[in-house]
XYZ file of C-alpha atoms in Angstrom:
624
model
C -135.092 87.194 70.663
C -138.737 87.506 71.518
C -140.995 84.590 72.229
C -143.101 83.520 69.105
C -145.324 80.691 68.086
C -143.580 78.016 65.804
C -145.237 77.252 62.422
C -147.203 74.093 62.104
C -144.509 72.770 59.492
C -141.792 73.478 61.947
C -143.509 71.721 64.860
C -144.084 68.739 62.742
C -140.493 68.471 61.628
C -139.297 68.658 65.204
C -141.777 65.861 66.193
C -140.424 63.959 63.141
C -137.066 63.912 64.664
C -138.426 61.823 67.599
C -141.016 59.638 65.628
C -139.300 59.117 62.402
C -135.546 58.272 62.935
C -135.004 56.166 59.715
C -137.142 54.302 57.097
C -137.735 51.480 59.377
C -139.559 53.839 61.719
C -141.944 54.801 59.048
C -142.711 51.294 58.139
C -143.393 50.486 61.868
C -145.851 53.421 62.079
C -147.732 52.670 59.027
C -147.919 48.868 59.679
C -149.290 49.599 63.186
C -151.954 51.831 61.592
C -152.974 49.074 59.308
C -153.241 46.491 62.031
C -155.216 48.890 64.208
C -157.648 49.191 61.193
C -158.213 45.457 61.398
C -156.286 44.575 58.364
C -155.672 40.736 57.490
C -153.185 41.466 54.867
C -150.417 43.975 54.849
C -147.993 44.429 51.801
C -144.915 46.590 52.117
C -142.877 47.701 49.135
C -139.576 49.766 49.433
C -137.020 51.079 47.296
C -133.602 52.633 47.984
C -133.549 51.217 51.514
C -136.854 53.086 52.097
C -135.467 56.440 51.342
C -136.782 56.487 47.819
C -140.151 54.827 48.304
C -142.283 53.112 51.003
C -145.715 51.815 50.064
C -147.880 50.214 52.728
C -151.020 48.552 51.524
C -153.744 46.997 53.749
C -157.291 45.731 53.588
C -158.397 47.307 56.799
C -161.460 49.321 57.561
C -160.204 52.459 55.508
C -160.586 56.185 56.197
C -163.724 58.026 55.214
C -163.167 60.767 52.646
C -164.402 63.372 55.193
C -161.795 62.301 57.744
C -158.781 62.336 55.378
C -157.846 65.945 56.090
C -158.037 65.108 60.022
C -155.864 61.879 59.523
C -152.873 63.980 58.550
C -153.504 66.755 61.227
C -151.380 66.715 64.413
C -152.784 64.998 67.434
C -155.846 63.747 65.760
C -156.585 60.120 66.253
C -159.614 57.649 66.451
C -157.847 55.186 68.838
C -157.730 57.162 72.140
C -160.614 57.885 74.419
C -160.465 60.409 77.297
C -158.592 57.968 79.599
C -154.813 57.993 78.777
C -154.407 55.116 81.035
C -156.428 52.777 78.919
C -154.529 52.329 75.745
C -155.524 49.149 73.808
C -154.251 50.072 70.238
C -150.733 50.122 68.893
C -150.980 53.729 67.681
C -152.676 56.549 69.762
C -150.630 59.804 69.768
C -151.822 61.127 66.303
C -148.308 62.215 65.366
C -146.976 59.928 62.782
C -148.659 60.786 59.616
C -148.211 64.572 59.978
C -144.731 63.957 61.032
C -143.893 61.757 57.974
C -145.550 64.284 55.658
C -143.518 67.166 56.901
C -140.273 65.466 55.790
C -141.410 63.574 52.634
C -143.817 63.392 49.776
C -146.839 61.500 51.264
C -150.000 60.270 49.761
C -152.785 58.336 51.392
C -155.486 56.594 49.178
C -158.352 55.001 51.127
C -161.691 53.456 50.668
C -164.170 52.104 53.262
C -166.623 49.216 52.784
C -169.672 51.558 52.668
C -168.088 53.913 50.004
C -168.513 53.353 46.180
C -165.098 55.041 45.564
C -161.818 55.939 46.978
C -160.299 59.336 47.837
C -156.741 60.420 48.116
C -154.881 63.252 49.909
C -151.235 64.298 49.793
C -148.631 66.288 51.715
C -145.303 67.532 50.203
C -142.846 68.730 52.760
C -145.580 69.894 55.052
C -147.637 71.467 52.361
C -151.253 69.808 52.250
C -152.776 68.957 48.839
C -156.444 68.870 48.325
C -158.518 65.748 48.473
C -159.217 64.234 45.125
C -161.279 61.156 43.859
C -159.183 58.078 43.283
C -159.582 54.345 42.353
C -158.766 51.547 44.985
C -160.119 48.579 46.720
C -161.247 48.513 50.304
C -158.518 49.566 52.608
C -155.726 51.963 52.610
C -152.468 52.567 50.706
C -149.958 54.886 52.130
C -147.090 55.962 49.827
C -143.956 57.872 51.153
C -141.434 59.065 48.527
C -138.324 61.010 48.995
C -137.996 60.564 52.737
C -136.166 63.522 54.463
C -136.009 65.510 51.246
C -137.339 68.488 53.292
C -134.723 67.962 55.929
C -131.535 67.240 53.991
C -129.357 67.231 57.176
C -131.102 64.099 58.278
C -129.944 62.124 55.089
C -126.354 62.348 56.258
C -127.021 60.264 59.223
C -128.818 57.407 57.308
C -126.701 54.158 56.793
C -126.278 52.335 53.519
C -129.140 50.924 51.523
C -128.509 47.398 52.824
C -128.462 48.376 56.390
C -131.726 50.386 56.123
C -133.357 47.403 54.322
C -132.271 45.137 57.066
C -133.684 47.393 59.776
C -137.119 47.496 57.945
C -137.015 43.700 57.709
C -136.337 43.402 61.465
C -139.236 45.638 62.304
C -141.740 43.666 59.857
C -140.687 40.533 61.525
C -140.964 41.809 65.030
C -144.469 42.998 64.418
C -145.530 39.873 62.556
C -144.713 37.571 65.457
C -147.502 39.235 67.505
C -150.032 38.898 64.722
C -149.889 35.378 63.300
C -153.459 35.825 61.672
C -152.142 38.474 59.392
C -150.368 37.878 56.135
C -147.270 40.021 55.691
C -145.396 40.529 52.442
C -142.229 42.700 52.267
C -140.705 43.274 48.691
C -138.840 45.777 46.731
C -136.029 46.330 44.369
C -133.643 46.617 47.271
C -134.298 43.335 48.863
C -135.352 39.680 48.302
C -139.044 39.110 49.097
C -140.167 38.222 52.505
C -143.613 36.421 52.717
C -145.158 35.351 55.940
C -148.383 33.336 55.208
C -151.371 33.942 57.646
C -151.761 31.141 60.311
C -154.170 31.403 63.117
C -154.358 32.824 66.715
C -153.907 29.563 68.377
C -150.835 28.277 70.232
C -149.917 26.110 67.139
C -150.403 28.979 64.696
C -148.393 31.384 66.870
C -145.571 28.852 66.926
C -145.777 28.490 63.246
C -145.396 32.212 62.722
C -142.398 32.135 65.183
C -140.682 29.375 63.187
C -141.265 31.462 59.722
C -139.500 34.397 61.389
C -136.829 32.699 63.671
C -136.231 29.660 61.661
C -137.340 26.091 61.711
C -134.819 24.991 64.307
C -136.206 27.168 67.095
C -139.498 25.154 67.844
C -137.594 21.939 68.303
C -134.957 23.750 70.695
C -137.525 25.932 72.762
C -139.665 25.530 75.753
C -143.082 26.903 76.155
C -143.918 29.413 79.009
C -147.234 29.922 80.740
C -147.223 31.710 84.073
C -149.468 34.132 85.888
C -148.720 36.338 88.876
C -150.783 39.119 90.431
C -152.705 39.751 87.147
C -149.646 39.636 84.834
C -149.756 36.831 82.348
C -146.601 35.580 80.714
C -146.615 33.247 77.700
C -144.133 32.492 74.918
C -141.198 30.286 74.016
C -137.430 30.399 75.159
C -134.489 28.352 73.907
C -132.871 25.569 75.720
C -129.406 26.618 77.128
C -127.498 24.777 74.234
C -129.317 26.599 71.605
C -127.902 30.159 71.535
C -127.005 33.130 69.330
C -123.824 35.473 69.359
C -126.150 38.488 69.944
C -129.455 39.494 71.397
C -131.235 40.344 68.189
C -133.501 37.322 68.364
C -134.937 38.232 71.754
C -138.396 39.425 71.137
C -140.627 40.817 73.833
C -144.348 42.272 73.594
C -146.490 44.084 76.151
C -150.179 43.644 75.335
C -149.240 42.827 71.694
C -146.968 45.879 71.313
C -143.256 44.982 70.322
C -140.881 46.686 72.925
C -137.099 46.846 73.608
C -137.217 47.093 77.414
C -134.099 47.166 79.553
C -135.957 45.553 82.457
C -137.070 42.502 80.217
C -133.671 42.101 78.751
C -132.159 42.216 82.183
C -134.627 39.576 83.351
C -133.654 37.292 80.473
C -129.977 37.635 81.290
C -130.663 36.777 84.980
C -132.817 33.818 84.182
C -129.884 32.437 82.027
C -127.182 33.756 84.184
C -125.354 30.381 85.021
C -126.224 28.367 82.051
C -125.001 30.392 79.061
C -121.358 31.384 78.141
C -120.638 35.053 78.743
C -120.713 35.864 74.987
C -123.794 34.007 73.966
C -127.423 34.925 74.350
C -130.704 33.022 74.559
C -133.458 33.046 71.736
C -136.746 34.148 73.214
C -140.263 35.219 72.382
C -142.098 36.578 75.351
C -145.722 38.008 75.630
C -146.841 39.866 78.576
C -150.461 40.677 79.034
C -151.614 42.878 81.902
C -154.146 45.677 82.645
C -153.246 48.654 80.491
C -153.704 50.770 83.693
C -150.458 49.336 85.270
C -148.097 49.837 82.358
C -147.145 53.147 80.769
C -146.578 52.974 76.923
C -146.405 56.743 76.527
C -142.830 57.026 77.644
C -141.432 58.136 74.202
C -143.067 59.092 70.894
C -141.718 55.894 69.129
C -143.618 53.870 71.742
C -140.703 51.293 72.048
C -140.151 51.802 75.712
C -142.669 51.023 78.498
C -142.789 51.598 82.244
C -144.249 49.068 84.661
C -145.980 50.187 87.828
C -144.331 47.168 89.632
C -141.160 46.403 87.815
C -140.036 43.842 90.393
C -143.200 41.808 89.947
C -142.553 41.847 86.109
C -138.972 40.866 86.522
C -139.517 38.173 89.004
C -142.198 36.519 86.966
C -140.015 36.446 83.842
C -137.019 35.067 85.757
C -138.988 32.706 87.829
C -140.833 31.277 84.803
C -137.923 30.746 82.707
C -136.015 29.024 85.455
C -138.946 26.764 86.187
C -139.398 25.962 82.496
C -135.716 25.035 82.117
C -135.890 22.851 85.315
C -139.133 21.062 84.126
C -137.576 20.444 80.669
C -134.983 18.190 82.143
C -131.941 17.513 80.262
C -132.069 18.250 76.453
C -129.442 18.788 73.787
C -129.946 21.176 70.819
C -130.846 19.452 67.631
C -128.233 21.607 65.864
C -125.530 19.662 67.612
C -125.963 16.578 65.572
C -125.737 18.587 62.243
C -122.525 20.159 63.586
C -121.244 16.768 64.458
C -122.024 15.333 61.243
C -120.394 18.283 59.468
C -117.269 17.779 61.519
C -116.969 14.142 60.456
C -116.902 15.112 56.848
C -113.537 16.130 55.466
C -115.408 18.191 52.668
C -118.864 18.838 51.429
C -118.053 17.547 47.982
C -116.617 14.041 49.364
C -119.911 12.948 50.932
C -122.455 15.046 48.940
C -123.065 12.243 46.476
C -124.277 8.647 46.506
C -121.515 7.024 44.406
C -121.674 6.250 40.688
C -125.021 4.438 41.115
C -126.953 7.579 41.852
C -124.520 10.363 41.194
C -122.447 9.096 38.279
C -119.281 10.279 40.078
C -116.278 7.856 40.875
C -114.787 7.605 44.420
C -111.399 8.573 42.733
C -112.876 11.984 42.030
C -114.365 12.338 45.456
C -111.113 11.560 47.039
C -109.147 13.918 44.853
C -111.663 16.476 45.659
C -111.154 16.078 49.498
C -107.698 14.716 49.760
C -104.146 16.096 48.969
C -103.386 17.366 45.576
C -100.983 14.391 44.581
C -103.423 11.703 45.781
C -103.379 8.734 43.397
C -106.395 6.336 44.203
C -104.846 3.453 42.138
C -101.754 3.272 44.275
C -103.415 3.962 47.721
C -103.604 1.063 50.147
C -106.693 2.760 51.634
C -108.571 2.816 48.465
C -112.355 2.260 49.204
C -114.634 -0.211 47.683
C -115.338 0.657 44.076
C -119.145 0.561 43.599
C -119.151 0.236 39.890
C -120.892 -2.493 37.998
C -119.492 -4.606 35.199
C -121.694 -6.919 33.277
C -124.331 -8.470 35.546
C -121.986 -9.295 38.393
C -120.980 -7.018 41.344
C -117.332 -6.812 41.683
C -114.945 -5.761 44.494
C -111.794 -4.220 43.318
C -108.762 -3.240 45.307
C -109.428 -5.805 48.020
C -106.307 -7.710 49.606
C -106.878 -11.419 50.082
C -107.607 -11.063 53.859
C -110.041 -8.251 52.990
C -111.940 -10.400 50.616
C -112.157 -13.311 53.204
C -113.599 -10.944 55.784
C -116.088 -9.545 53.317
C -117.297 -13.117 52.383
C -117.627 -14.066 55.917
C -120.752 -11.787 56.050
C -121.705 -8.911 58.454
C -121.086 -8.709 62.118
C -123.900 -9.540 64.525
C -125.843 -6.388 65.424
C -125.820 -4.903 68.990
C -129.469 -5.745 69.454
C -128.837 -9.483 68.698
C -125.873 -9.794 71.074
C -126.414 -12.650 73.497
C -126.143 -12.074 77.294
C -127.658 -8.589 77.336
C -129.231 -8.420 80.628
C -132.612 -6.849 81.524
C -130.897 -4.035 83.481
C -129.078 -2.821 80.385
C -132.209 -3.041 78.369
C -134.020 -0.694 80.827
C -131.157 1.788 80.655
C -131.329 2.047 76.867
C -134.817 3.637 77.372
C -133.430 6.294 79.626
C -132.843 9.730 78.102
C -129.029 9.308 78.244
C -128.961 5.704 77.808
C -126.593 3.059 78.937
C -122.812 3.805 79.220
C -120.911 1.700 76.718
C -117.392 3.009 76.800
C -114.917 5.826 77.983
C -112.805 7.349 75.224
C -109.566 9.247 75.921
C -110.418 9.030 79.782
C -112.630 12.036 79.435
C -115.717 11.290 77.027
C -118.459 8.706 78.068
C -119.974 7.012 75.052
C -123.676 5.888 75.832
C -126.271 4.254 73.722
C -130.042 4.688 73.849
C -132.564 2.873 71.562
C -132.239 5.316 68.831
C -129.209 7.299 69.326
C -125.640 7.611 70.404
C -124.627 9.914 73.319
C -121.262 11.432 73.945
C -120.781 13.077 77.434
C -118.053 15.279 78.707
C -117.590 13.841 82.062
C -115.794 16.752 83.654
C -118.223 19.356 82.314
C -121.257 17.241 83.357
C -120.028 16.513 86.846
C -119.185 20.239 87.315
C -122.803 21.096 86.669
C -123.862 18.417 89.172
C -121.595 19.662 91.900
C -122.513 23.258 91.182
C -126.288 22.749 91.454
C -125.691 20.771 94.779
C -123.694 23.661 96.216
C -126.290 26.255 95.123
C -129.117 24.268 96.641
C -127.187 24.065 99.908
C -126.325 27.765 99.637
C -129.904 28.985 99.168
C -131.781 26.616 101.255
C -130.560 28.140 104.441
C -128.914 31.463 105.653
C -125.513 31.957 104.216
C -122.734 31.744 106.966
C -121.411 35.222 107.756
C -118.281 36.574 109.282
C -118.342 39.393 111.889
C -116.130 42.390 111.034
C -113.787 43.519 113.953
C -114.691 47.063 113.082
C -117.881 48.070 111.080
C -117.395 49.392 107.671
C -119.082 52.685 107.353
C -120.084 53.619 103.669
C -121.220 57.065 102.677
C -124.119 56.963 100.170
C -126.980 59.336 98.912
C -129.744 59.116 101.286
C -132.172 57.385 98.935
C -129.662 54.576 98.255
C -129.115 54.059 102.155
C -132.837 53.987 102.291
C -133.305 51.302 99.690
C -130.542 49.221 101.271
C -132.187 49.433 104.459
C -135.540 48.256 103.181
C -133.784 45.239 101.789
C -131.787 44.611 104.882
C -133.572 41.323 105.807
C -132.902 39.712 102.416
C -129.262 40.791 102.541
C -128.963 39.302 105.942
C -129.964 35.842 104.451
C -126.992 36.037 102.075
C -124.665 36.816 105.059
C -124.476 40.687 104.623
C -125.369 42.531 107.747
C -126.111 46.249 107.286
C -127.950 48.867 109.211
C -128.516 52.594 108.814
C -125.805 54.935 110.119
C -127.242 58.315 110.028
C -129.193 59.796 107.114
C -126.702 59.288 104.213
C -124.576 56.160 105.316
C -124.820 52.485 106.138
C -122.706 50.285 108.603
C -121.613 46.842 107.382
C -121.065 44.582 110.355
C -121.031 41.174 108.660
C -119.991 39.828 105.337
C -120.637 36.336 103.697
C -117.650 34.008 104.614
C -117.536 32.736 101.204
C -116.453 36.170 99.767
C -113.303 36.257 102.079
C -111.517 39.619 101.916
C -114.042 41.337 99.555
C -114.183 44.914 98.619
C -117.217 45.806 100.817
C -117.541 49.380 99.757
C -117.765 48.380 95.994
C -120.204 45.467 96.813
C -122.541 47.715 98.677
C -122.454 50.493 96.167
C -123.142 47.833 93.330
C -126.114 46.573 95.418
C -127.516 50.059 95.821
C -127.331 50.772 92.004
C -129.044 47.346 91.307
C -131.859 48.041 93.808
C -132.491 51.436 92.147
C -132.631 49.789 88.636
C -134.493 46.567 89.283
C -135.556 46.629 92.992
C -133.522 43.346 93.564
C -130.314 42.242 95.310
C -129.164 39.656 92.773
C -125.673 41.236 92.685
C -124.721 39.519 95.959
C -126.407 36.288 94.975
C -124.482 36.214 91.584
C -121.291 36.726 93.433
C -121.895 33.874 95.753
C -122.949 31.674 92.782
C -119.834 32.515 91.022
C -117.783 31.290 93.980
C -119.872 28.104 94.103
C -119.151 27.636 90.412
C -115.386 27.773 91.036
C -115.705 25.418 93.770
C -117.596 22.963 91.594
C -115.032 23.255 88.874
C -112.101 22.320 91.150
C -114.174 19.611 92.924
C -115.448 17.617 89.899
C -114.352 14.559 88.109
C -111.179 15.484 86.324
C -110.508 14.786 82.718
C -108.203 11.803 82.359
C -109.890 9.856 85.150
C -110.921 6.365 84.451
C -114.388 5.457 85.468
C -115.936 2.081 85.894
C -119.202 1.169 84.133
C -121.317 1.766 87.381
C -119.684 5.258 87.684
C -120.562 6.259 84.304
C -124.059 5.109 84.659
C -124.523 6.838 87.823
C -123.312 10.204 86.337
C -125.859 9.705 83.473
C -128.645 9.121 86.006
C -127.774 12.246 88.004
C -127.528 14.287 84.823
C -131.103 13.282 83.974
C -132.318 14.342 87.385
C -130.497 17.811 87.631
C -132.035 20.884 86.021
C -129.620 22.530 83.572
C -127.329 19.676 83.117
C -127.270 20.016 79.418
C -124.595 22.708 79.876
C -121.739 23.289 82.330
C -121.205 26.265 84.544
C -119.503 27.986 81.759
C -122.254 27.357 79.246
C -120.607 24.889 77.323
C -122.663 21.681 76.270
C -122.183 18.692 78.561
C -123.093 16.120 75.892
C -123.996 15.735 72.294
C -126.779 13.371 70.921
C -126.501 11.752 67.359
C -129.597 10.080 66.267
C -129.429 6.645 64.522
C -130.904 8.216 61.489
C -128.115 10.757 61.392
C -125.472 7.916 61.782
C -127.186 6.032 58.892
C -127.227 9.202 56.780
C -123.476 9.556 57.448
C -122.768 6.162 56.039
C -125.070 6.748 52.983
C -127.654 4.192 54.311
C -130.492 6.976 53.857
């Protein structure tokens, strides 16, 4: 077949395969155009999951009538100068609108501030319609109907309406976090309305927008980041180790305001939380990287979701170091959601405690007990029948009380803990500590402590396991790791580039007890291995290290293996469940937890303690 020039429509349809994968991709491109135009309000309407209709309206600068035809032409843009390395806008390739128009029915209606009227242009399956006058306010409205009608094969790969609607919501939320001063509205017949009011560009405004998107619990369970290294500025918020999710969908990353899904950033987050989270749990993060556009390439893929850094090791090290430092500085903290879970566990059923008794709910305790108890429960015959809170006449009556119960009731309330005589000054000081003063040990495993406004329950084995592990890690990394000499060096054949990378990191590897040297152009000789590893598979270890250096320019694989051994040693060397502790030992454990970074979770990522505020306890007993 002879070589021939493809038609403009065919070129745009091929480009659409990369730029426009699904309705969410269309929304992303159109919203980014609106933000580049300086919009302060963006409204999105969808129907049929976005396949039937997508309408994006903004109050930005608008497009002059004479430029509408250029706006839908391939590789025409107002956002890019002659320097491809100086990209400061979200869009810049000039491919989105012609690509969308080649596979749908597209119309653009726009009006600038200097114009007395609006103008409109349309495209149907790549066929351009003439510009015509229209009525509109300042800004631009882009309407996309019958997406992929010109390429029916693509429709077979679309998911259901709900899945496509969910993907669109995720795109809007992801963009909205980076632009807190812009008001976003997402509505339509295929979804419930999502409205994100405008805040401001301050740190408080940004955190309010994050709370709007990620939930009100996140700010109370997060730590602020602010770090700088060699011209790369990192800000944002990360969750405390005890506040996690089952997947990584709530890990948001931005590079110069652009939402990205970058493998390097995701790997850095995993590395920072490596020994404080369970294997199947994920941290919640919002990270903003600001750096010179010349040292990051955003032109990797037409969708612009991938980036490449000139110095990936610098970026990864900054993220890992900043998160670990923030976690250490935050001290010991428990997730606020733990108290809610604990209160829910105390309740046998939502119906039984969801009322305030006949006085404010007009529902008897008999009905509540029948709702939460066995089907044959008879409150009248039960020896554990609670106090009936009903009123008769002008007097308050206690029904169902035995003689001794009545005598105890008449004797008056017990003396409060705060009024107990003989409480010494040392205990009073401990009540002001983060984890308070130890009061008791329950089931020889759980320490019950009291602060001035809360109740703390500590898992003694999990807590001591973390303390021992951190001590082992500090000892491990504060000096060179002991190594053992191999009787015969292990010769490992590798691609020449992998052998070169390992040789460049040989000094770092030696600090971890792994002695390697070049052995010809395509091999390395291993002469020493870390003593802690015992009889390790040296071949596999070295190959894994070579792969990681190729990906991230780090040798964390070896460090993680040593840390895993330290974690195992800590688990077996900690205070066991079932061991009785004296009050002094319990208080000493609490003080060590307060002084140890990451002590809110054990080595396996489980919480070491739960805090229940006094207000929660009072609510549990109906006092609030």
